Coordinates of C-alpha atoms in Angstrom, one line a residue:
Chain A
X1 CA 5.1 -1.9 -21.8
X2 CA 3.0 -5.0 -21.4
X3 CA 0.2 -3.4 -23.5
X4 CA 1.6 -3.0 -27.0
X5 CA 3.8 -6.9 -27.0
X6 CA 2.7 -10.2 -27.8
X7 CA 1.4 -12.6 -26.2
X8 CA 4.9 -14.5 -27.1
X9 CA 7.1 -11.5 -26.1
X10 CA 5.0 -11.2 -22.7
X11 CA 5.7 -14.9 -21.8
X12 CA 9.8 -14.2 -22.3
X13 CA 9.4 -11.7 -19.9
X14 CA 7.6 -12.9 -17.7
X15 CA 10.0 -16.4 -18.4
X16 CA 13.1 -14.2 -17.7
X17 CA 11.4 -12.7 -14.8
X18 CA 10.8 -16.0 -13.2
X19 CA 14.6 -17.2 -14.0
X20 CA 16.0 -14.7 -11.8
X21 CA 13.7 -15.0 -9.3
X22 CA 13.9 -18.5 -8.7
X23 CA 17.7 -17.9 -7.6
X24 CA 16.3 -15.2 -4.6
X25 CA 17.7 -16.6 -1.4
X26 CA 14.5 -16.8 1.1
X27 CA 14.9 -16.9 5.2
X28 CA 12.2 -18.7 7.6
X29 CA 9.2 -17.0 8.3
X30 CA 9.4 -17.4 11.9
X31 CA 12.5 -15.3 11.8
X32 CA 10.9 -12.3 9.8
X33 CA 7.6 -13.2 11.4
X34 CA 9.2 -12.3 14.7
X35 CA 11.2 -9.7 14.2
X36 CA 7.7 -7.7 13.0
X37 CA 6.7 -8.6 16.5
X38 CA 9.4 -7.5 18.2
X39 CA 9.2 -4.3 16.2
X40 CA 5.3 -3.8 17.4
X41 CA 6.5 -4.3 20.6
X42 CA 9.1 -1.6 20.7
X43 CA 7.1 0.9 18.6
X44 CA 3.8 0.2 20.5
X45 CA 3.9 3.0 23.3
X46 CA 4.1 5.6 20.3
X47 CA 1.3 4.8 18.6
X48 CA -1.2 6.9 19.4
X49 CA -4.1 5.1 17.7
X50 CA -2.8 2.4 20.4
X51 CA -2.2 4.5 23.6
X52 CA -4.6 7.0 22.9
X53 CA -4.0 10.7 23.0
X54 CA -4.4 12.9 26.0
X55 CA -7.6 14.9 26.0
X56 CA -5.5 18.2 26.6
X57 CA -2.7 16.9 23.6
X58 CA -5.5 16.3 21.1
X59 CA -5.5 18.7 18.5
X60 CA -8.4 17.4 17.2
X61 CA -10.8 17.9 20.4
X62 CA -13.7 19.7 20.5
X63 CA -13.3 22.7 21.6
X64 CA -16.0 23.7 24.4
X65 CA -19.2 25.2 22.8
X66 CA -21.0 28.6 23.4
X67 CA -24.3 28.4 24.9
X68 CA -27.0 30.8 23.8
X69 CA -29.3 31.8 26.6
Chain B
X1 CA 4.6 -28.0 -29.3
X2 CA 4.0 -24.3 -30.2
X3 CA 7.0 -21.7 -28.7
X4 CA 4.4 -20.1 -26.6
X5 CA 2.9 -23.6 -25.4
X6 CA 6.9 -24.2 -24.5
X7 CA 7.2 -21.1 -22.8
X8 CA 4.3 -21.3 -21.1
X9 CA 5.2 -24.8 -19.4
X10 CA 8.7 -23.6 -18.7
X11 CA 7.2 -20.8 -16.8
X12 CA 4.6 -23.2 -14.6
X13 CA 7.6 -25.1 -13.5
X14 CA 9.3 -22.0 -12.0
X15 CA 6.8 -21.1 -10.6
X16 CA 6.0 -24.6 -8.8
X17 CA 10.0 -24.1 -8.1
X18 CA 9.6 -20.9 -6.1
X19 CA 6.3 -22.1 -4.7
X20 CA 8.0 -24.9 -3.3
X21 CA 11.5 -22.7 -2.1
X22 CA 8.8 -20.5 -0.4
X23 CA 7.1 -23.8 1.1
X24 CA 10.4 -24.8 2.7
X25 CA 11.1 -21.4 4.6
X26 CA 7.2 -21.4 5.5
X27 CA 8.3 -23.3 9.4
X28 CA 5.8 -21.4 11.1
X29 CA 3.0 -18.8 10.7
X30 CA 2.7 -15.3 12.2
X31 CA -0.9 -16.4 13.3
X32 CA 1.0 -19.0 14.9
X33 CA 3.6 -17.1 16.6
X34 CA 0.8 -14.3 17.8
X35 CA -1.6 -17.0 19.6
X36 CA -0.2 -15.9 23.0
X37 CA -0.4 -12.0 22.4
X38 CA -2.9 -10.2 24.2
X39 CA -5.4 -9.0 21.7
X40 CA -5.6 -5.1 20.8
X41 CA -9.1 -4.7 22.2
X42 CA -11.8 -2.6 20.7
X43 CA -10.3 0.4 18.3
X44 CA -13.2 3.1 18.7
X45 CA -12.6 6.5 16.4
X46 CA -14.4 9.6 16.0
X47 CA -15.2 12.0 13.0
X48 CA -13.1 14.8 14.2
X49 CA -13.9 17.2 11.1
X50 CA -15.0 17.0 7.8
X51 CA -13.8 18.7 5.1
X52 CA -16.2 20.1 2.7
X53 CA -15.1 22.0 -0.4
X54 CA -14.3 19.6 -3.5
X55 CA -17.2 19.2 -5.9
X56 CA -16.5 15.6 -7.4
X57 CA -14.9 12.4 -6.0
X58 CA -11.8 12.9 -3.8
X59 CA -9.3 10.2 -5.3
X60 CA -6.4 10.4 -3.1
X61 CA -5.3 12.2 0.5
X62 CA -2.4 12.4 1.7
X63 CA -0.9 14.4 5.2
X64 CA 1.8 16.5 5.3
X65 CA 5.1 16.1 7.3
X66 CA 3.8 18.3 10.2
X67 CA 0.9 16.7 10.7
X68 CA -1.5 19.5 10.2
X69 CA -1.5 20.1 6.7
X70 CA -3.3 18.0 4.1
X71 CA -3.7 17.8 0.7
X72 CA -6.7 16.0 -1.2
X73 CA -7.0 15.7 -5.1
X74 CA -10.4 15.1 -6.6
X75 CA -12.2 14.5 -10.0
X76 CA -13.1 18.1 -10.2
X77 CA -9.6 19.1 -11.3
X78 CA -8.5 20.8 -7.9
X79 CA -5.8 20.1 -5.4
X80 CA -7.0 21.6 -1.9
X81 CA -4.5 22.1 1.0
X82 CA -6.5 21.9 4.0
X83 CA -5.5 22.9 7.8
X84 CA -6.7 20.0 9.8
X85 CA -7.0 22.0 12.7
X86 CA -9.5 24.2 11.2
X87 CA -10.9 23.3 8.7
X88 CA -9.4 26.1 6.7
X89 CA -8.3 25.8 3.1
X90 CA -4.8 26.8 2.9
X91 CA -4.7 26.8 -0.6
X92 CA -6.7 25.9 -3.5
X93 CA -5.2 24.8 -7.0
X94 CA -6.3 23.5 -10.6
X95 CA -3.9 20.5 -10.8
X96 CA -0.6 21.0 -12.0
X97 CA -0.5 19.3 -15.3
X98 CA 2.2 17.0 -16.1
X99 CA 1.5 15.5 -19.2
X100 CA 3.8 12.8 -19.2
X101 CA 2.0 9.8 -19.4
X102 CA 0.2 8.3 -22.1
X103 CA -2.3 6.7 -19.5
X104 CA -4.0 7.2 -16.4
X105 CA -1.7 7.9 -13.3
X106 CA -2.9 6.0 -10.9
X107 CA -0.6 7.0 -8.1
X108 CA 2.3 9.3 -7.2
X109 CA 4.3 9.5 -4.8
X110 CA 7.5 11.8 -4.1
X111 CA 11.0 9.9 -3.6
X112 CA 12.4 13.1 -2.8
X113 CA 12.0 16.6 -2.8
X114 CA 13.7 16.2 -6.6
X115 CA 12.0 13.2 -7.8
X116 CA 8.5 11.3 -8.1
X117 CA 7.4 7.9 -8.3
X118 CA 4.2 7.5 -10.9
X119 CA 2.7 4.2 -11.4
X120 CA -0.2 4.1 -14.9
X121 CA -2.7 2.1 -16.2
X122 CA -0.2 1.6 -19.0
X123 CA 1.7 -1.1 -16.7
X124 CA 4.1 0.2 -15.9
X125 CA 6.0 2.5 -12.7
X126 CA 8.6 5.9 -13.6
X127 CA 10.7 7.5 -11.6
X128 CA 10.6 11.6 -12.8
X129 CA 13.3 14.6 -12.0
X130 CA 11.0 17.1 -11.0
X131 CA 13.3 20.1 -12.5
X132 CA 13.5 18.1 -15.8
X133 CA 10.7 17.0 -16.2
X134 CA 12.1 13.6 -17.5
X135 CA 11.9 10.4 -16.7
X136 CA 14.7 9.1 -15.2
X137 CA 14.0 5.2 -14.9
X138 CA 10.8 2.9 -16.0
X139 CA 10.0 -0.3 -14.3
X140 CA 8.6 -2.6 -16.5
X141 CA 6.9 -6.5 -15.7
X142 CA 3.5 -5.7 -14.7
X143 CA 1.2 -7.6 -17.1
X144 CA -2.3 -5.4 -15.9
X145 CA -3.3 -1.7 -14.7
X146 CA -0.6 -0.8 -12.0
X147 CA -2.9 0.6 -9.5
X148 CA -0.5 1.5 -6.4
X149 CA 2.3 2.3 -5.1
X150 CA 4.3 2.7 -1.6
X151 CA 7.8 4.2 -1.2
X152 CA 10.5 2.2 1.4
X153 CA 11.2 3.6 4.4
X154 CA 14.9 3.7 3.1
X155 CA 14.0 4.8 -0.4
X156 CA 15.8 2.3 -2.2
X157 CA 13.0 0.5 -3.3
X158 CA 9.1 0.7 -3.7
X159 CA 6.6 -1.7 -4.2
X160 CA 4.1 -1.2 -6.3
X161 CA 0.0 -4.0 -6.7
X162 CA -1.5 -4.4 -10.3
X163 CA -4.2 -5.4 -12.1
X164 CA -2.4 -9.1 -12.6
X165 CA -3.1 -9.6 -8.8
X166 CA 1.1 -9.4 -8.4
X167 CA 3.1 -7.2 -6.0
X168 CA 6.3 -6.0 -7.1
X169 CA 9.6 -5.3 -5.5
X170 CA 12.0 -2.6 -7.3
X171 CA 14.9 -1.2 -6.7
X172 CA 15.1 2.3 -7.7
X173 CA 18.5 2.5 -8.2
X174 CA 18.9 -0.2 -11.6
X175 CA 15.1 -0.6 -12.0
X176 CA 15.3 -4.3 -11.6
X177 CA 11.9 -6.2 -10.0
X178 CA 13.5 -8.2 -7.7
X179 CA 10.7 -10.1 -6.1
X180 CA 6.6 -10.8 -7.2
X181 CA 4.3 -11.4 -4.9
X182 CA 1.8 -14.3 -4.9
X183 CA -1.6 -14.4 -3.0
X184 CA -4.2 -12.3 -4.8
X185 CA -6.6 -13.7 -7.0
X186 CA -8.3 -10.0 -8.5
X187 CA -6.8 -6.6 -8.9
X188 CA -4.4 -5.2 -5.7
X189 CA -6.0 -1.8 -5.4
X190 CA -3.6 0.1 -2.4
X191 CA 0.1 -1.0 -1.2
X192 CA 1.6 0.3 2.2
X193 CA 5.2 -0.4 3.7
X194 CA 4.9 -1.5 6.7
X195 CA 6.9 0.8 9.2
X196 CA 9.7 -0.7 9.2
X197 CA 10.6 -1.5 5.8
X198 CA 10.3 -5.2 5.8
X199 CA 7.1 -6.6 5.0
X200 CA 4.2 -4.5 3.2
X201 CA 0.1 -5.0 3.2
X202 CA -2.2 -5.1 -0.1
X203 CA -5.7 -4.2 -0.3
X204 CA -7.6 -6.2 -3.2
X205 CA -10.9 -6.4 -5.2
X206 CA -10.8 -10.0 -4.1
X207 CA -12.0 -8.9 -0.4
X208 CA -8.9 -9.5 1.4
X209 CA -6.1 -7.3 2.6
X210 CA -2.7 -9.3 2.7
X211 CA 0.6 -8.8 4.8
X212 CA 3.7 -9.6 2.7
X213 CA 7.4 -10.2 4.0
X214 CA 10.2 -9.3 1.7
X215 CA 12.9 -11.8 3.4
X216 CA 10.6 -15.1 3.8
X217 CA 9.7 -13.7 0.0
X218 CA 5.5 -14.8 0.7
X219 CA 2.4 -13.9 2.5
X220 CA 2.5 -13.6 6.4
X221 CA -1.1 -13.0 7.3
X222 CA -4.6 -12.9 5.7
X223 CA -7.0 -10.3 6.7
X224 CA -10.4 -10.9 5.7
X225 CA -14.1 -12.4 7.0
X226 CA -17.0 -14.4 5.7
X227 CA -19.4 -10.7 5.8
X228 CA -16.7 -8.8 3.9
X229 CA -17.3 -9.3 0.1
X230 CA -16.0 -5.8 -1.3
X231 CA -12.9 -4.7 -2.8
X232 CA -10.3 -2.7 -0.4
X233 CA -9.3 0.9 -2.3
X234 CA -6.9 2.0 0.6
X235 CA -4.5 0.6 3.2
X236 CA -2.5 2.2 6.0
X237 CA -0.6 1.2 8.7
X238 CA -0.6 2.9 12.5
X239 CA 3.0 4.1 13.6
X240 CA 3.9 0.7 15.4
X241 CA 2.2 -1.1 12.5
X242 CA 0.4 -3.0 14.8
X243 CA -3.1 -1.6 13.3
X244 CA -3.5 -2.3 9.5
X245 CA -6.7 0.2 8.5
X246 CA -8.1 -0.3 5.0
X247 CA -10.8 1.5 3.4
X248 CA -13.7 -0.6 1.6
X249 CA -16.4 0.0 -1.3
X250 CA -19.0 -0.9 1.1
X251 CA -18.1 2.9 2.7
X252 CA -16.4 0.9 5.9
X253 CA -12.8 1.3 7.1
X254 CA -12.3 -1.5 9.2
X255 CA -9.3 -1.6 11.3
X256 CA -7.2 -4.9 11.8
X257 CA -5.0 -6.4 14.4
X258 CA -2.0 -6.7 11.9
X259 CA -0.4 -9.1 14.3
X260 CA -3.2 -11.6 15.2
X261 CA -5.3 -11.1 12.2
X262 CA -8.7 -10.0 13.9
X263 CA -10.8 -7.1 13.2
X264 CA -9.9 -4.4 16.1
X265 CA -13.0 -2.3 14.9
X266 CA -14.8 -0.9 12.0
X267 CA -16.1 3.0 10.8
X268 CA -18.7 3.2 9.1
X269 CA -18.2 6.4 6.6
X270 CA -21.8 7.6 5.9
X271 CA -21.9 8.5 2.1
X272 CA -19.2 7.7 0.7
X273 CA -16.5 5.1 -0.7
X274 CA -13.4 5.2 0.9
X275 CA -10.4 5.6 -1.5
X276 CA -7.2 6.8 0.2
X277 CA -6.0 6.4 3.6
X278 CA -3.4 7.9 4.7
X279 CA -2.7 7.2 8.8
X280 CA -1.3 10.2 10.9
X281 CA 1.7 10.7 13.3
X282 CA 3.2 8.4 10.6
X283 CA 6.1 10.3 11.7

């Protein structure tokens, strides 16, 4: 682990590191860029924090209270 | 020239190399590509409950798969399984103790239902067999504090934001980083995948939350503003991932249009910091 190497032995891996990542093939952003888009799009009428969730679906709705009289 | 003066200047010129390779796939932005999209309008939420019970700092939250059930860990030594409906504690526990790690754990997070994914302040990630209690695999690069991790939706790989402002890419199977991510300039607090696997947000000390794609290997979208000046300690995602929510040490969550980059509303959490987010009907 990085904490108990040299400087000299971080630098190799972080050199070795950088050798094989140079070779990563990389596409366009506007392909990847739209396919997240088109992935909102699809997924977007499921998302409740989106939509919104029916009053009588909500789990989480308060209940109605008791009044004291 | 010294050998670590040689290394050090082979190492800048990969890394202008990659800058560059990641220049030449950058033909458009996703700001760019969003200006046409209506905007998400106003995202209002409510305190529905509030679970009282823990008697130090909760650290970390997360829901379970049915969407009821929670469990939160804090600095008092207790794990709490809350029902969400009620309020009800389901079950209380001191914290099972695996003593593993030399190092704080910083996160943990289960592969599947045999195996967990720890990343430590020692810098590096493991992957554990639960039965074993061994550690199977250990991902090593990081050069600070590995402060987060998030789990692919196809648990092949997990990516994991440090202390030396890098995300990483593994994969699980041979342990391998196969990509680090550039953008930060402080420590990446919280990671999250976005939903569907191929780009994932960060959460910094340096004020901004970033969204990161794994095939254009760089950083899609900023999400920050002039008035926001604290750290991120949490990030989730909304089930279309079109809202990016991220908890801050100024005891805000603000919620972002992950698309177009804008703030889609902020919640204020009265007394205290928020550290873990986890979203609901992830599933």
């Amino acid at each position: 682990m990085a904490r108990d190497m040299s400087d000299a032995e971080i630098m190799k891996m972080e050199l070795e590191q950088l050798q094989k990542e140079v070779k990563n093939t990389r596409e366009p952003v506007s392909k990847s860029a739209k396919e997240i888009c088109e992935w909102v799009e699809t997924q977007s009428a499921e998302d409740p924090l989106i939509k919104g969730v029916p009053e009588d679906k909500n789990p989480f709705k308060d209940k109605g209270g008791c009044i004291i009289t | 020239m010294s050998e670590l003066e040689q290394l050090r200047q082979e190492a800048e010129q990969l890394r202008h190399q990659i800058r560059d390779a990641r220049k030449a796939c950058s033909d458009s932005t996703l700001s760019q590509m969003t200006a046409g999209l209506d905007s998400v309008g106003r995202i209002q939420m409510r305190t529905r409950r509030t679970l009282r019970g823990h008697l130090a700092k909760i650290y970390a939250m997360h829901w379970g798969t049915d969407s009821r059930l929670l469990v939160s860990a804090s600095q008092d030594g207790k794990l709490i399984i809350w029902d969400s409906y009620t309020t009800n504690k389901v079950m209380r526990r001191s914290s099972v103790v695996f003593s593993f790690i030399l190092r704080y754990l910083s996160c943990c997070r289960f592969l599947d239902d045999g195996q967990i994914i720890t990343s430590s302040g020692d810098t590096t990630c493991a992957l554990w067999d639960i039965e074993t209690g061994q550690q199977t695999t250990s991902f090593t690069g990081h050069t600070g504090d590995v402060m987060s991790l998030t789990v692919c939706p196809d648990s092949k790989a997990f990516v994991s934001g440090a202390c030396d402002a890098l995300a990483k890419l593994w994969d699980i199977r041979d342990g391998m980083c196969r990509q680090s991510f550039t953008g930060h300039v402080s420590d990446i607090n919280a990671v999250c995948f976005f939903p569907n696997g191929n780009a994932f947000t960060t959460g910094s000390d340096d004020a901004t939350c970033r969204l990161f794609d794994l095939r254009a290997d760089q950083e899609l979208m900023l999400y920050s503003h002039d008035n926001i000046i604290c750290g991120i300690t949490s990030v989730a995602f909304s089930k279309s991932g079109r809202l990016l929510l991220a908890g801050y040490d100024d005891f805000n969550c603000n919620v972002w249009d992950t698309l177009k980059g804008e703030r889609a509303g902020i919640n204020t959490c009265i007394s205290f910091t928020l550290k873990s987010i986890s979203a609901l009907f992830q599933k």
